[in-house]
Short mmCIF file of C-alpha atoms in Angstrom, two decimals:
data_model
loop_
_atom_site.label_atom_id
_atom_site.label_comp_id
_atom_site.label_asym_id
_atom_site.label_seq_id
_atom_site.Cartn_x
_atom_site.Cartn_y
_atom_site.Cartn_z
CA ALA A 1 141.41 71.67 71.52
CA ALA A 2 138.29 72.50 73.48
CA ASP A 3 135.08 71.31 71.81
CA THR A 4 135.82 72.69 68.33
CA ALA A 5 132.75 72.76 66.09
CA LEU A 6 133.02 71.19 62.64
CA ALA A 7 130.46 72.69 60.29
CA VAL A 8 129.43 71.93 56.72
CA GLY A 9 132.10 72.80 54.16
CA VAL A 10 134.95 73.23 56.63
CA ASP A 11 138.24 71.33 56.38
CA PHE A 12 139.72 70.68 59.80
CA VAL A 13 143.06 69.30 60.95
CA LEU A 14 143.54 68.41 64.60
CA ASN A 15 147.09 68.32 65.97
CA GLY A 16 148.41 67.45 69.40
CA THR A 17 146.60 66.27 72.51
CA CYS A 18 143.25 67.67 73.67
CA THR A 19 142.90 68.45 77.36
CA GLU A 20 139.12 68.87 77.05
CA SER A 21 136.64 67.72 74.38
CA GLY A 22 137.67 67.31 70.76
CA LEU A 23 135.26 67.86 67.86
CA SER A 24 131.55 68.61 67.53
CA VAL A 25 130.11 67.43 64.22
CA ALA A 26 127.14 69.22 62.63
CA ASP A 27 124.36 67.98 60.35
CA GLY A 28 125.45 66.44 57.06
CA VAL A 29 129.20 66.59 57.73
CA HIS A 30 131.51 63.77 56.66
CA LEU A 31 134.46 63.77 59.03
CA ASP A 32 137.06 61.56 57.33
CA CYS A 33 140.30 61.52 59.32
CA GLY A 34 142.15 59.71 56.54
CA THR A 35 145.31 57.71 57.15
CA GLY A 36 147.95 60.43 57.58
CA VAL A 37 149.75 61.85 60.58
CA ASN A 38 146.68 63.80 61.67
CA ALA A 39 144.37 60.76 61.74
CA ASN A 40 144.61 60.50 65.56
CA ILE A 41 142.38 62.46 67.92
CA THR A 42 143.99 62.13 71.34
CA GLY A 43 142.71 63.22 74.74
CA ASP A 44 144.05 63.10 78.28
CA ALA A 45 141.66 60.42 79.64
CA GLY A 46 139.39 62.97 81.32
CA THR A 47 136.24 61.04 82.20
CA ILE A 48 133.80 63.77 81.09
CA ASP A 49 135.61 64.63 77.85
CA VAL A 50 134.22 63.62 74.44
CA GLY A 51 136.41 62.89 71.42
CA ILE A 52 133.80 63.31 68.68
CA ASN A 53 130.47 64.79 69.73
CA LEU A 54 127.43 63.97 67.60
CA THR A 55 124.92 65.62 69.92
CA GLY A 56 122.00 66.88 67.83
CA ALA A 57 123.62 65.77 64.58
CA ASP A 58 121.63 64.34 61.67
CA ARG A 59 123.07 62.44 58.67
CA ALA A 60 126.70 62.95 59.71
CA ILE A 61 129.46 60.43 58.93
CA VAL A 62 132.59 59.77 60.98
CA SER A 63 135.18 57.51 59.33
CA ASN A 64 138.84 56.47 59.50
CA CYS A 65 139.51 58.20 62.82
CA THR A 66 141.63 56.85 65.67
CA VAL A 67 140.25 58.25 68.93
CA ILE A 68 142.51 57.69 71.94
CA LYS A 69 142.19 58.36 75.67
CA TYR A 70 138.83 60.11 75.94
CA GLY A 71 136.17 59.61 78.56
CA LYS A 72 133.79 58.94 75.65
CA ALA A 73 135.22 58.58 72.15
CA ILE A 74 131.79 59.13 70.51
CA ARG A 75 128.69 60.67 72.07
CA PHE A 76 125.15 60.44 70.69
CA ALA A 77 122.31 62.57 72.12
CA THR A 78 119.20 63.53 70.11
CA SER A 79 121.26 62.18 67.20
CA ASN A 80 119.60 60.66 64.14
CA ASN A 81 120.68 58.81 61.00
CA ASN A 82 124.42 59.13 61.61
CA THR A 83 127.09 56.65 60.50
CA VAL A 84 130.27 55.83 62.42
CA THR A 85 132.42 53.50 60.35
CA ARG A 86 135.98 52.17 60.07
CA ASN A 87 137.26 53.93 63.17
CA ASN A 88 139.59 52.74 65.90
CA PHE A 89 138.76 53.50 69.55
CA SER A 90 141.47 52.96 72.15
CA ASN A 91 141.96 53.55 75.87
CA SER A 92 138.56 55.13 76.58
CA SER A 93 138.19 55.82 80.29
CA THR A 94 134.39 55.46 80.63
CA SER A 95 132.93 54.20 77.32
CA SER A 96 133.98 54.28 73.68
CA VAL A 97 130.47 55.00 72.34
CA ARG A 98 127.74 56.40 74.54
CA PHE A 99 124.05 56.96 73.81
CA ASP A 100 122.88 59.58 76.28
CA ASP A 101 119.15 59.65 75.53
CA ASP A 102 116.39 57.80 73.71
CA LEU A 103 115.27 60.80 71.63
CA GLY A 104 117.49 59.97 68.66
CA GLY A 105 117.85 56.79 66.64
CA ASN A 106 118.69 55.06 63.38
CA ASN A 107 122.41 55.52 63.93
CA SER A 108 124.84 52.98 62.51
CA LEU A 109 128.15 51.72 63.90
CA THR A 110 129.92 49.47 61.39
CA HIS A 111 133.41 48.03 60.82
CA ASN A 112 134.93 49.76 63.85
CA ILE A 113 137.64 48.37 66.15
CA PHE A 114 137.23 48.77 69.90
CA ASN A 115 140.49 48.35 71.80
CA ASP A 116 141.55 48.35 75.45
CA PHE A 117 140.13 50.68 78.06
CA ALA A 118 142.40 53.18 79.74
CA GLN A 119 143.76 52.23 83.13
CA GLY A 120 140.86 52.29 85.56
CA GLY A 121 138.14 52.19 82.90
CA THR A 122 135.04 50.54 84.34
CA ALA A 123 132.17 50.92 81.86
CA SER A 124 131.37 49.07 78.63
CA GLU A 125 132.67 49.79 75.16
CA ILE A 126 129.13 50.74 74.03
CA ASP A 127 126.87 52.16 76.72
CA PHE A 128 123.17 52.85 76.16
CA ASN A 129 123.36 55.18 79.14
CA GLY A 130 120.17 57.11 78.41
CA GLY A 131 118.48 54.59 76.19
CA GLY A 132 118.66 54.65 72.41
CA ASN A 133 116.35 53.16 69.79
CA TYR A 134 116.59 51.62 66.31
CA ASN A 135 120.39 51.75 66.16
CA THR A 136 122.50 49.21 64.26
CA ILE A 137 125.80 47.83 65.56
CA PHE A 138 127.16 45.68 62.75
CA ASN A 139 130.42 43.91 61.94
CA ASN A 140 132.58 45.55 64.60
CA THR A 141 135.53 43.97 66.41
CA PHE A 142 135.87 44.25 70.19
CA LYS A 143 139.24 43.20 71.59
CA ASP A 144 139.47 44.68 75.04
CA THR A 145 141.99 42.83 77.18
CA ALA A 146 142.29 45.36 79.98
CA ASN A 147 139.93 46.85 82.55
CA GLY A 148 136.46 47.40 81.09
CA GLN A 149 133.38 45.56 82.30
CA GLY A 150 132.27 44.38 78.90
CA GLY A 151 131.15 44.99 75.35
CA ILE A 152 127.62 46.43 75.28
CA GLN A 153 125.61 47.64 78.24
CA PHE A 154 121.89 48.08 77.73
CA ARG A 155 120.00 50.40 80.03
CA SER A 156 116.38 51.42 80.51
CA GLY A 157 114.89 52.89 77.32
CA ALA A 158 117.15 51.00 74.89
CA GLU A 159 114.82 49.27 72.44
CA TYR A 160 114.69 47.99 68.85
CA ASN A 161 118.47 47.98 68.42
CA ASN A 162 120.13 45.45 66.11
CA ILE A 163 123.45 43.91 67.25
CA THR A 164 124.71 41.71 64.41
CA ASN A 165 127.88 40.03 63.08
CA ASN A 166 130.20 41.48 65.70
CA THR A 167 133.22 39.69 67.16
CA PHE A 168 133.80 40.00 70.90
CA ASN A 169 137.25 38.88 72.02
CA MET A 170 137.42 40.44 75.46
CA THR A 171 139.68 38.49 77.76
CA GLY A 172 140.82 40.84 80.53
CA GLY A 173 139.66 40.90 84.12
CA THR A 174 138.23 38.13 86.24
CA SER A 175 134.50 38.83 86.03
CA ARG A 176 133.43 39.95 82.59
CA THR A 177 130.23 40.03 80.56
CA ILE A 178 129.91 40.96 76.91
CA ILE A 179 126.20 41.87 76.96
CA SER A 180 124.48 43.17 80.09
CA PHE A 181 120.93 44.32 80.77
CA PRO A 182 119.20 46.56 83.33
CA THR A 183 116.55 45.24 85.65
CA SER A 184 113.76 46.87 83.62
CA GLY A 185 112.92 49.05 80.65
CA THR A 186 114.60 47.40 77.67
CA ALA A 187 113.01 45.13 75.07
CA ASN A 188 112.78 44.22 71.39
CA ASN A 189 116.51 44.33 70.76
CA THR A 190 117.86 41.75 68.30
CA ILE A 191 121.26 40.20 69.06
CA TRP A 192 122.29 37.53 66.54
CA GLY A 193 125.11 36.34 64.32
CA ASN A 194 127.79 37.50 66.77
CA THR A 195 130.82 35.58 68.03
CA PHE A 196 131.54 35.58 71.76
CA ASP A 197 135.06 34.51 72.80
CA GLN A 198 135.55 33.46 76.46
CA TYR A 199 132.70 35.60 77.79
CA GLY A 200 129.03 35.99 76.87
CA PHE A 201 125.86 37.30 78.50
CA GLU A 202 125.52 38.27 82.13
CA ASP A 203 123.91 35.90 84.63
CA ILE A 204 120.33 35.49 83.38
CA SER A 205 119.13 34.68 86.88
CA LYS A 206 119.54 38.36 87.77
CA ASN A 207 117.64 39.90 84.87
CA ASN A 208 115.65 37.01 83.53
CA THR A 209 112.64 39.05 82.40
CA GLN A 210 114.71 41.62 80.55
CA ILE A 211 116.70 38.96 78.75
CA ILE A 212 113.57 37.12 77.59
CA ASN A 213 112.10 40.35 76.19
CA ASN A 214 114.86 40.50 73.56
CA SER A 215 115.60 38.23 70.61
CA TYR A 216 118.73 36.12 69.95
CA CYS A 217 117.74 34.26 66.83
CA PHE A 218 117.05 35.72 63.39
CA GLY A 219 117.47 32.68 61.19
CA ILE A 220 120.70 31.95 63.09
CA GLY A 221 121.82 32.74 66.62
CA ASN A 222 125.23 33.51 68.12
CA THR A 223 128.48 31.54 68.32
CA TYR A 224 130.19 30.90 71.67
CA VAL A 225 133.84 29.72 71.85
CA ASN A 226 136.64 29.19 74.37
CA GLY A 227 134.41 28.91 77.43
CA ALA A 228 131.77 31.46 76.48
CA GLU A 229 129.31 28.57 76.15
CA SER A 230 128.69 28.78 79.89
CA MET A 231 127.36 32.32 79.38
CA ARG A 232 125.01 31.44 76.52
CA VAL A 233 121.74 33.32 76.70
CA PHE A 234 118.40 31.50 76.98
CA GLY A 235 116.58 31.46 73.63
CA ASP A 236 119.71 31.57 71.48
CA CYS A 237 119.30 29.13 68.58
CA GLY A 238 123.04 28.91 67.97
CA PRO A 239 125.21 29.32 64.90
CA PHE A 240 123.08 27.02 62.77
CA PRO A 241 119.94 27.92 60.79
CA LYS A 242 116.71 27.73 62.73
CA VAL A 243 114.65 24.93 61.22
CA SER A 244 111.52 23.14 62.34
CA SER A 245 112.58 19.72 61.05
CA ILE A 246 115.63 17.89 59.69
CA GLN A 247 115.44 15.24 56.98
CA VAL A 248 118.14 12.55 57.05
CA SER A 249 118.68 10.34 53.99
CA SER A 250 120.59 7.08 54.01
CA THR A 251 122.61 6.07 50.93
CA SER A 252 125.41 3.66 50.16
CA ASN A 253 127.84 6.54 50.75
CA GLY A 254 126.57 7.38 54.24
CA LEU A 255 124.06 9.68 55.86
CA TYR A 256 123.06 13.04 54.40
CA VAL A 257 121.21 15.83 56.19
#
């Protein structure tokens, strides 16, 4: 397939392997790949190819799709109010989800599974390449054990995004970061309630100002396990509720908090 447009009211079945881009989704479409034999959308790992293109789309939904071996599994550009949920992204060669400008926003990525990069993949699973504002990344699972640099890469212009309740179990490579920031131009993002396994945030000494401009505590912070504690971001209040005081009571049965 070569960038086949999916318009309102059209049923579409994709068979075989795409040597270029896959599907373009229009306003208001619900692309539900289902669970049958045609649930996979497979590319040839071309770095510029897009599996599901949401450029210019508004109020579209993409669900239950398995997108394999694309340069970018999902692309947002001037995209607003779209939902990408319960999909499986595998072997992306540049990034699984890419935001290519900061003109769109209010998109939601929920309950997706991000798997290994293709051989030679070097970018992050989610890349705010051109910015991106007011997007929600909630309750996704990242389990890259191969070649990618990390989980989410912020870039200049990415602001007011909410990264919450995700699990990052990304163990491949020798120098990994789950969350990385540019040297300037990003602020007001909220990153809380996530679990980081083995790796966490990039070295704060490099981008200290950009890290401080974002928030890591919204009642609770993030959880770090299996060595990720060494990459804990400054200002993270941890997996416990943020309180100003703790009252300890002593009884015959012991201490109570």
